[in-house]
Short mmCIF file of C-alpha atoms in Angstrom, two decimals:
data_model
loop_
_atom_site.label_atom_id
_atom_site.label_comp_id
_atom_site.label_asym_id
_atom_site.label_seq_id
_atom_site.Cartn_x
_atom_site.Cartn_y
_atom_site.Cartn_z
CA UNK A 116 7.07 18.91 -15.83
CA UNK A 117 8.85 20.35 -19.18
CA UNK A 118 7.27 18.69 -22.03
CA UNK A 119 9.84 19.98 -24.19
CA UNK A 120 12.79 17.16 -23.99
CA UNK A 121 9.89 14.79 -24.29
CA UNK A 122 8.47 16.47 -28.04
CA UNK A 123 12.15 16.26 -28.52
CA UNK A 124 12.84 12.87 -27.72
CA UNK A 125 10.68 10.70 -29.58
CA UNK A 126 7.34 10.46 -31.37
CA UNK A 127 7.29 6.94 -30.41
CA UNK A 128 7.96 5.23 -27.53
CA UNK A 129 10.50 6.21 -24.54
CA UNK A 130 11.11 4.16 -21.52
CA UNK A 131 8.26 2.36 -22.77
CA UNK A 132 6.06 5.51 -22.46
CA UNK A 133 4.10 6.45 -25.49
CA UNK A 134 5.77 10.11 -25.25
CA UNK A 135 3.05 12.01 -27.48
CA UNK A 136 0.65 10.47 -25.15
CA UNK A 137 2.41 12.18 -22.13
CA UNK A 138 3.25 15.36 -23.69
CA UNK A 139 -0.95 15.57 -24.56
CA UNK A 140 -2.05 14.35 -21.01
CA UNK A 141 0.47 17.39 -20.11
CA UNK A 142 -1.28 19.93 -22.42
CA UNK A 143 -5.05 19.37 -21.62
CA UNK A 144 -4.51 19.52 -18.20
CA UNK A 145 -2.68 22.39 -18.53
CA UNK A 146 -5.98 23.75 -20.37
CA UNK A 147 -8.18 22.13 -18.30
CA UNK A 148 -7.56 21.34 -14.38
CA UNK A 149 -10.76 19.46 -14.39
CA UNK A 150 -9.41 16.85 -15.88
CA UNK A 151 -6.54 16.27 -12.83
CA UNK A 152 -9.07 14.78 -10.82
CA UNK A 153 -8.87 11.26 -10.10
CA UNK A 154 -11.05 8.72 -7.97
CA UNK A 155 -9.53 5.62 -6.94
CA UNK A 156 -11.57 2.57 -5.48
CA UNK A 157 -11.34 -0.71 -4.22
CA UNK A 158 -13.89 -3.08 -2.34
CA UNK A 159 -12.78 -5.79 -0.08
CA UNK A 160 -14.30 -8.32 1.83
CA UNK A 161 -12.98 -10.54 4.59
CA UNK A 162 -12.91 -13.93 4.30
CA UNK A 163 -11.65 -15.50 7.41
CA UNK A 164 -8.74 -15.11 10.01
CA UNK A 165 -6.74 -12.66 8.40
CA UNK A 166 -7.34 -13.37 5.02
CA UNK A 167 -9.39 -10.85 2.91
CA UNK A 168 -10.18 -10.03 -1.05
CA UNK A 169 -9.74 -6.57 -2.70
CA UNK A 170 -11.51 -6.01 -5.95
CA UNK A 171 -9.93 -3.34 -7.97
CA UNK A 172 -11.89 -2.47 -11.86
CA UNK A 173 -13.58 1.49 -12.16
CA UNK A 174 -12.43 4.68 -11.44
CA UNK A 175 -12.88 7.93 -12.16
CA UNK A 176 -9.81 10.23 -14.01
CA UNK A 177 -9.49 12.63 -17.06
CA UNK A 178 -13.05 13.94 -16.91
CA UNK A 179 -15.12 10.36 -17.21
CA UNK A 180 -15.20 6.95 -15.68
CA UNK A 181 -12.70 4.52 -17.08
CA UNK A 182 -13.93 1.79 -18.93
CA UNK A 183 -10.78 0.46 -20.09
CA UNK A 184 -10.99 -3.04 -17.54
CA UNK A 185 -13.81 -5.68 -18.75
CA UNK A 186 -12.40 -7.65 -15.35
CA UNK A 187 -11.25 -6.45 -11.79
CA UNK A 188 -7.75 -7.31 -10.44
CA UNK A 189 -8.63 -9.56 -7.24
CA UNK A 190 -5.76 -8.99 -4.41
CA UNK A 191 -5.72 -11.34 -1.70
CA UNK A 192 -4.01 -10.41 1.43
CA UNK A 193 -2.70 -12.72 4.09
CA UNK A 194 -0.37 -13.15 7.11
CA UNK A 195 2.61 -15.40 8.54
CA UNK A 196 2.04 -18.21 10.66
CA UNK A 197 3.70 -15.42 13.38
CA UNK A 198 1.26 -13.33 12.24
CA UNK A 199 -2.01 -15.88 12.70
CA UNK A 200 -2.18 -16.42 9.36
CA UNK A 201 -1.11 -19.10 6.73
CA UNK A 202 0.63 -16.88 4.05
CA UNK A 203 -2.36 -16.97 2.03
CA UNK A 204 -0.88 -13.62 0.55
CA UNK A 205 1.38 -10.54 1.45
CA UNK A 206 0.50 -9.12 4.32
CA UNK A 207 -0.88 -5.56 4.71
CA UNK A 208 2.36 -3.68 5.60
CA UNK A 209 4.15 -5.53 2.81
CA UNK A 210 1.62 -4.74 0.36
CA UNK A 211 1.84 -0.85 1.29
CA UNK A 212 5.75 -1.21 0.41
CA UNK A 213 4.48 -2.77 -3.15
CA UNK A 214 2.72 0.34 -3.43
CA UNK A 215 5.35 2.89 -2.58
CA UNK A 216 7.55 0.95 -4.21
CA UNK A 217 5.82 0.85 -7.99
CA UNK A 218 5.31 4.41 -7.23
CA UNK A 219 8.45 5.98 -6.78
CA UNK A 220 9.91 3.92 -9.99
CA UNK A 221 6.94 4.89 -12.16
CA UNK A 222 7.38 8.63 -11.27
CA UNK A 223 11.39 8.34 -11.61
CA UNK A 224 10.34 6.91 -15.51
CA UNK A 225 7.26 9.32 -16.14
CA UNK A 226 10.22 12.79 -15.02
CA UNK A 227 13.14 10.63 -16.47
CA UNK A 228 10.91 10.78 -20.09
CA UNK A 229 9.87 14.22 -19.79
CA UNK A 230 13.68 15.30 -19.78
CA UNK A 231 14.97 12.68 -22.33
CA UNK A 232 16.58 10.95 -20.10
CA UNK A 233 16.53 6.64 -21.00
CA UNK A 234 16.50 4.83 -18.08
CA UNK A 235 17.67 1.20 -18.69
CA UNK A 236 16.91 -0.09 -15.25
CA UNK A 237 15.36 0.12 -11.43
CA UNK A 238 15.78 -1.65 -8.38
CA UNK A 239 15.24 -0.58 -5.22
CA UNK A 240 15.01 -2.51 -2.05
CA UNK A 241 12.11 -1.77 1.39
CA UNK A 242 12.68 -2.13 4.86
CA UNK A 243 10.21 -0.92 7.10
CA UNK A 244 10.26 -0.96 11.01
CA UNK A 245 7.06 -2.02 13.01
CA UNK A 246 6.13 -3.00 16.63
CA UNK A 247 3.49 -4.99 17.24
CA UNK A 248 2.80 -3.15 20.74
CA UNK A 249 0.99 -0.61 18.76
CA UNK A 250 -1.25 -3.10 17.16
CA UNK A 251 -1.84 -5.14 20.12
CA UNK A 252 -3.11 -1.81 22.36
CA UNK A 253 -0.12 -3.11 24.99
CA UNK A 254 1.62 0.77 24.90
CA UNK A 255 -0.26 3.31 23.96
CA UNK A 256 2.98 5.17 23.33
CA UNK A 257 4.22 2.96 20.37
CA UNK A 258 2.21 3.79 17.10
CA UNK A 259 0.72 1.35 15.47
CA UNK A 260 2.32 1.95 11.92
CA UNK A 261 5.85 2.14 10.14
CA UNK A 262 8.01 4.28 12.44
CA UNK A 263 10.55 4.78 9.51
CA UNK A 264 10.83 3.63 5.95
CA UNK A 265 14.00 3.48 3.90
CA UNK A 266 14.27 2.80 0.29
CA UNK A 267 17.28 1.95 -1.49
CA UNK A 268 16.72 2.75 -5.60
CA UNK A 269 19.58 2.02 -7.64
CA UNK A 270 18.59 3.50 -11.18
CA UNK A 271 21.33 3.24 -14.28
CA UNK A 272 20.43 5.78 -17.07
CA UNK A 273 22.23 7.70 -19.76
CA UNK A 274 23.01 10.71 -17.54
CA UNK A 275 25.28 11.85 -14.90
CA UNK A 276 25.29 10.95 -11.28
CA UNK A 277 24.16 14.70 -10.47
CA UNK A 278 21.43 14.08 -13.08
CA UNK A 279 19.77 10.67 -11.21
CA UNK A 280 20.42 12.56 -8.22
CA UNK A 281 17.76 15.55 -9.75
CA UNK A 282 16.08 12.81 -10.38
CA UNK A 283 15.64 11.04 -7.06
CA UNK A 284 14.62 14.37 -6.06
CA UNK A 285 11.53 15.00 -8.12
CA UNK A 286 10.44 11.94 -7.21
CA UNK A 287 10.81 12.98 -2.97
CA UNK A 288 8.38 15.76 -4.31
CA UNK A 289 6.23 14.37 -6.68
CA UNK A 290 5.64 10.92 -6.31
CA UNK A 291 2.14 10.36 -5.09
CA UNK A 292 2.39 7.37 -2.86
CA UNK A 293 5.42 8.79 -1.15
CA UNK A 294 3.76 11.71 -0.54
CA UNK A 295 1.00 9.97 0.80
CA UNK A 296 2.88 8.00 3.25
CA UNK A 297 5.48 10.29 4.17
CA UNK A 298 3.01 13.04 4.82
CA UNK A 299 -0.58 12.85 6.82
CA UNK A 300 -3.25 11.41 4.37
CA UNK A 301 -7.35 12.55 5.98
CA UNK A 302 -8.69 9.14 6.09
CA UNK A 303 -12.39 9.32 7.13
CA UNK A 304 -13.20 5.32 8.25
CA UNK A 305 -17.01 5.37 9.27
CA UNK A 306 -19.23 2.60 9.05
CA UNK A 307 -21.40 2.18 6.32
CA UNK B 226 -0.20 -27.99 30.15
CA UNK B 227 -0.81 -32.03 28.05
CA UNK B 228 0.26 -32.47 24.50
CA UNK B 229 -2.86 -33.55 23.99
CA UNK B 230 -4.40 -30.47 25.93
CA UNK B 231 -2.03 -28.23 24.09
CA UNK B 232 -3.66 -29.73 20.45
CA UNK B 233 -7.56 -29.52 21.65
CA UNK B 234 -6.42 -25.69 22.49
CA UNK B 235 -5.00 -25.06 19.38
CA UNK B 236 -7.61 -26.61 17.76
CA UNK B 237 -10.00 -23.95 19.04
CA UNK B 238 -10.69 -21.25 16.42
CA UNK B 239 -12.61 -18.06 16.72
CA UNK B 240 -13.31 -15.95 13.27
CA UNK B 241 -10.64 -18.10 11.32
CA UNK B 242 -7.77 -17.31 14.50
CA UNK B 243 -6.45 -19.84 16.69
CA UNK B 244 -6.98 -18.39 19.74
CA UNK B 245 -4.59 -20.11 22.00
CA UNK B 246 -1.96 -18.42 19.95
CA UNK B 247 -3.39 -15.31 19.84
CA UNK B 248 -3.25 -15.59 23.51
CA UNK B 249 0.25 -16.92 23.63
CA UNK B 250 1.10 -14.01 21.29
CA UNK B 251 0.27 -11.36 23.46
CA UNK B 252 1.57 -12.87 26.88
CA UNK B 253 4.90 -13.08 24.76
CA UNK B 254 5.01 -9.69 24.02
CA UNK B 255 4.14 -8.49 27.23
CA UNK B 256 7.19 -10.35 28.76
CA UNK B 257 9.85 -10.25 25.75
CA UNK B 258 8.80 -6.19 23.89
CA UNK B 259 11.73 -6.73 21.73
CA UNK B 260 9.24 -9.62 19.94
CA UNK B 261 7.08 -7.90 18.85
CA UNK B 262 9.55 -5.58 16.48
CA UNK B 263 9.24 -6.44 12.89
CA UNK B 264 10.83 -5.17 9.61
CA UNK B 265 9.49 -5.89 6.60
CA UNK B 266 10.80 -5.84 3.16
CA UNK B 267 9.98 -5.76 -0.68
CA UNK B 268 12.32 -5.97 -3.52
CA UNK B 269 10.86 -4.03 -6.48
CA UNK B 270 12.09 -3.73 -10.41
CA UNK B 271 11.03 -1.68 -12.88
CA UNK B 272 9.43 -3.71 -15.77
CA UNK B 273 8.50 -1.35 -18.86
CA UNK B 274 6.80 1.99 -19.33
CA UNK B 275 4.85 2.31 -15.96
CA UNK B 276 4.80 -1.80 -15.11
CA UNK B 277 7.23 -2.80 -12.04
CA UNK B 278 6.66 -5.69 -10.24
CA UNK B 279 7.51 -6.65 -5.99
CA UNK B 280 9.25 -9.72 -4.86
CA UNK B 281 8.05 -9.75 -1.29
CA UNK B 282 9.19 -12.90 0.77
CA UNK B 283 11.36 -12.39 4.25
CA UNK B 284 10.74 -10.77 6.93
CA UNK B 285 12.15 -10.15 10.79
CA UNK B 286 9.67 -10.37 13.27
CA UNK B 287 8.75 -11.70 16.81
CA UNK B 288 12.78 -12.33 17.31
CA UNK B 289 14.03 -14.08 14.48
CA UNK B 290 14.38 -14.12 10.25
CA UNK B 291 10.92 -15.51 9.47
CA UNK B 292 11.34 -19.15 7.83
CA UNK B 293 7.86 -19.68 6.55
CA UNK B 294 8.19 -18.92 2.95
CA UNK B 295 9.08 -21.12 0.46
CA UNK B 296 8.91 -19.47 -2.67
CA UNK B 297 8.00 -15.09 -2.37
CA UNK B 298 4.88 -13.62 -3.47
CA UNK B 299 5.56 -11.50 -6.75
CA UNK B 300 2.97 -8.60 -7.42
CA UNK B 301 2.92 -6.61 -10.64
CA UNK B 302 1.65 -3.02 -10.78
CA UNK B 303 0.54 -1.32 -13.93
CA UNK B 304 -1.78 1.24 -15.16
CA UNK B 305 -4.33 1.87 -17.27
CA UNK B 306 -4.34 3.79 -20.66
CA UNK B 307 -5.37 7.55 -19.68
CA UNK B 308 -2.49 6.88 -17.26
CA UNK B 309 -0.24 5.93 -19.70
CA UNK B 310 -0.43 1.89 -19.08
CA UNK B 311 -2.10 -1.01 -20.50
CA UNK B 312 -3.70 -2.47 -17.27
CA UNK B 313 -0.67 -4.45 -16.64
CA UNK B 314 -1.95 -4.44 -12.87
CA UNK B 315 -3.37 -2.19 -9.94
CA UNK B 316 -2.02 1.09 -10.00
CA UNK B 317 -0.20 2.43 -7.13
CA UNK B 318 -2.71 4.36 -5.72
CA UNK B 319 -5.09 0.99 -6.25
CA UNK B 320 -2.72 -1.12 -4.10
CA UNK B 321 -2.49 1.88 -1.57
CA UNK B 322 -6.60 1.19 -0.88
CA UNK B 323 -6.00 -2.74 -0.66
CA UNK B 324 -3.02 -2.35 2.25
CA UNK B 325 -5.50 0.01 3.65
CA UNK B 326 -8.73 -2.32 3.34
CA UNK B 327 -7.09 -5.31 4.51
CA UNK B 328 -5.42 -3.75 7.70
CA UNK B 329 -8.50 -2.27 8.55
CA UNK B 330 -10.35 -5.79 8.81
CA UNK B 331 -8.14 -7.56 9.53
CA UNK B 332 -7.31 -5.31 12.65
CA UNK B 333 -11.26 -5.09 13.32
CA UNK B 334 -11.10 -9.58 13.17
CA UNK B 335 -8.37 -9.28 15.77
CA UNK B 336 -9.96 -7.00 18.57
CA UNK B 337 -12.95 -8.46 18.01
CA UNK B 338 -11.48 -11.80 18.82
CA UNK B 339 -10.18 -10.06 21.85
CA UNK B 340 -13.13 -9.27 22.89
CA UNK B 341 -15.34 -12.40 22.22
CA UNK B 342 -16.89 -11.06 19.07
CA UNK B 343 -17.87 -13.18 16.34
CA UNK B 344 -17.58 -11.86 13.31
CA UNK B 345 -20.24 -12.41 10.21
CA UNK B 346 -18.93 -10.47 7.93
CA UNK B 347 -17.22 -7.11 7.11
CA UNK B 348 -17.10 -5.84 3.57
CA UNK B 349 -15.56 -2.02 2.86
CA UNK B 350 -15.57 0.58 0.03
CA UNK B 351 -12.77 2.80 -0.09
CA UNK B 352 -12.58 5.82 -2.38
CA UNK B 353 -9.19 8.10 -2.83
CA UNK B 354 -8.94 11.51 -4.36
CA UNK B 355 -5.76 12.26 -6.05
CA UNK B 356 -5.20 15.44 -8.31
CA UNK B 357 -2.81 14.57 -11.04
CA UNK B 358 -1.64 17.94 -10.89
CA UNK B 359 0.68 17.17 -8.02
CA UNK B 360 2.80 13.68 -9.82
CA UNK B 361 2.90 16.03 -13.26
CA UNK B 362 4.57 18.81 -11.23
CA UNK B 363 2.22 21.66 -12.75
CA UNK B 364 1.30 23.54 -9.37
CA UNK B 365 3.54 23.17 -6.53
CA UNK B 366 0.32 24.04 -4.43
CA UNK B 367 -1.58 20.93 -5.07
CA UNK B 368 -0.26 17.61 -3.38
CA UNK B 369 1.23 14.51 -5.45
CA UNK B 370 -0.68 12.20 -3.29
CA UNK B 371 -4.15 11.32 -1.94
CA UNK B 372 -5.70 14.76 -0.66
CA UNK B 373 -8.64 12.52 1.44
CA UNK B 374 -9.25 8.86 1.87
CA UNK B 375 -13.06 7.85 2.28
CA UNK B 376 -13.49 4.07 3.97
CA UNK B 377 -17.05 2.69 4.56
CA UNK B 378 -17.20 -0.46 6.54
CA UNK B 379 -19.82 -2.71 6.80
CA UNK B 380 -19.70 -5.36 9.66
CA UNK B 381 -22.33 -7.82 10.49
CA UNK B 382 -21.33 -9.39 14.24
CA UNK B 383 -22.79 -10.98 17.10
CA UNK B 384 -23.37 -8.07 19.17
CA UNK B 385 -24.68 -4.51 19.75
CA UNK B 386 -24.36 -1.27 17.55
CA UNK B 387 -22.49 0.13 20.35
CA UNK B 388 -19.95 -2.58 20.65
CA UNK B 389 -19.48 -2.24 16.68
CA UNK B 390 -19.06 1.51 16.93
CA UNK B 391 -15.77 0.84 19.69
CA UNK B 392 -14.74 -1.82 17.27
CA UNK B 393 -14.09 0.81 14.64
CA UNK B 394 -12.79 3.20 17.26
CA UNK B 395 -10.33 0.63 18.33
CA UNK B 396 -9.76 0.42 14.62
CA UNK B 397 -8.50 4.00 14.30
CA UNK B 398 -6.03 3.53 16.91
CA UNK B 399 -4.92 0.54 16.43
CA UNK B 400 -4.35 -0.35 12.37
CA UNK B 401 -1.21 -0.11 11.31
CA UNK B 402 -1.60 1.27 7.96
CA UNK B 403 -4.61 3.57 9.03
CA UNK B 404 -1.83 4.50 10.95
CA UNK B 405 0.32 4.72 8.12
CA UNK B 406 -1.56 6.65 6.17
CA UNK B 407 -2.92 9.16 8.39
CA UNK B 408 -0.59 9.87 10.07
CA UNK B 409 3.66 11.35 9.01
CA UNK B 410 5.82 8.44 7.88
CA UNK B 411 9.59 8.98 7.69
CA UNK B 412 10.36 7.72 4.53
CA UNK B 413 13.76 7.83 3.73
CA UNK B 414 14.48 7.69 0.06
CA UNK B 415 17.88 7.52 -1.42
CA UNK B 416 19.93 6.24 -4.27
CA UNK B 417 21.63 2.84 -3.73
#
């Protein structure tokens, strides 16, 4: 990331970003890696059928654990009636488009404010293809998971069409969720 | 089969499922595969700074639009200060570990169900390692997104160590966003 259009920009706020904020995160990791290093958690307990809880509060980032949340976000999942379930919440899959979703338009706004760019809005649109065969154990040659996920963003900015289309590209490579789905994640389930 | 006889089955619950229908489900499938493809969707704006929140309501799934709810769930995602937010909601990489938590019991409820298995109880930890190096674009060598995913679930059930060890082996196979996660996506990302 250039920090340089973002010292330019502002020494306020940009794309609701507090820019000297960004531009320091920028600098002390450059100076220190150490301080990359994030630990994200979340505990969740099921609660019956297909309903469960996710508490979401500490972590670990920028060299200490955070103590910025006095309370945990509680996520409930849930499924369709189709599904065995009673809509109690969004189900699983859905939730995991929530998630690549917020990611990919927080990374556009994080790259868009390094370069000066002022983004005045973001909407993209999910679709993602499952079959329940996979799930069910009925063909061991369908996979369980998305087979394909398309995203539709539709960003208006003050730049040109080649610049959004930069854009869209840094977030392909950078955008941590996408990455995550998009490319094989270790995920070590044992039992505890 | 009665209308009465049909109500006393569906009446019969295992772990929170009705049965009957899980039964039903399955024999559906196996007659009809084109049931059991689904496509689900989220609709996603960007709020402020590094808030966006998901509309998530319709889906396709087990041969028709899905009817079942009234009103969508809306999920907001935010982040906290050292990342730039004001704990508007769960992070990205926060909602990540929920899809992943809740698919991973919820998948354990259902093949235990299967099976005859009641279940007690299953809570699960989940820890993520994510070097910020990768979203900040400061060494193309290190990875935007999680580099390992740790789950630890606990499951209290009616029957032997052995039978819980295959649950979580059927697990790995068979949840879809363990699936998801650990294995390539095909995300396709593009401007609208």
């Amino acid at each position: 990331m250039t920090t340089q259009a973002a010292k330019q920009a502002s020494n306020v706020r940009f794309n609701g970003l507090d820019t000297p904020q960004l531009v320091q995160t920028v600098e002390a990791v450059k100076q220190d890696k150490s301080l990359a290093k994030f630990e994200f958690r979340a505990r969740n307990q099921w609660i019956d059928g297909m309903v469960t809880r996710t508490s979401i509060q500490d972590f670990y980032g920028v060299g200490a654990e955070d103590k910025s949340r006095s309370k945990p976000f509680t996520l409930t999942s849930g499924e369709p009636p189709v599904l065995l379930g009673a809509n109690e919440g969004a189900g699983a899959g859905e939730v995991l488009l929530h998630a690549l979703a917020s990611c990919v338009a927080s990374t556009a706004v994080l790259h868009a404010t390094a370069r000066g760019i002022r983004i005045e809005s973001i909407a993209t649109e999910l679709k993602g293809d499952v079959d329940l065969q996979g799930l069910l154990g009925l063909d061991p040659a369908v996979r369980p998971g998305y087979q394909k996920i398309t995203v539709k963003m539709a960003i208006k900015a003050d730049c040109s069409d080649t610049q959004l289309d930069e854009l869209v590209q840094i977030v392909r490579g950078h955008s941590p969720m996408y990455d995550s789905i998009s490319r094989p994640v270790p995920v070590l389930l044992e039992r505890a």
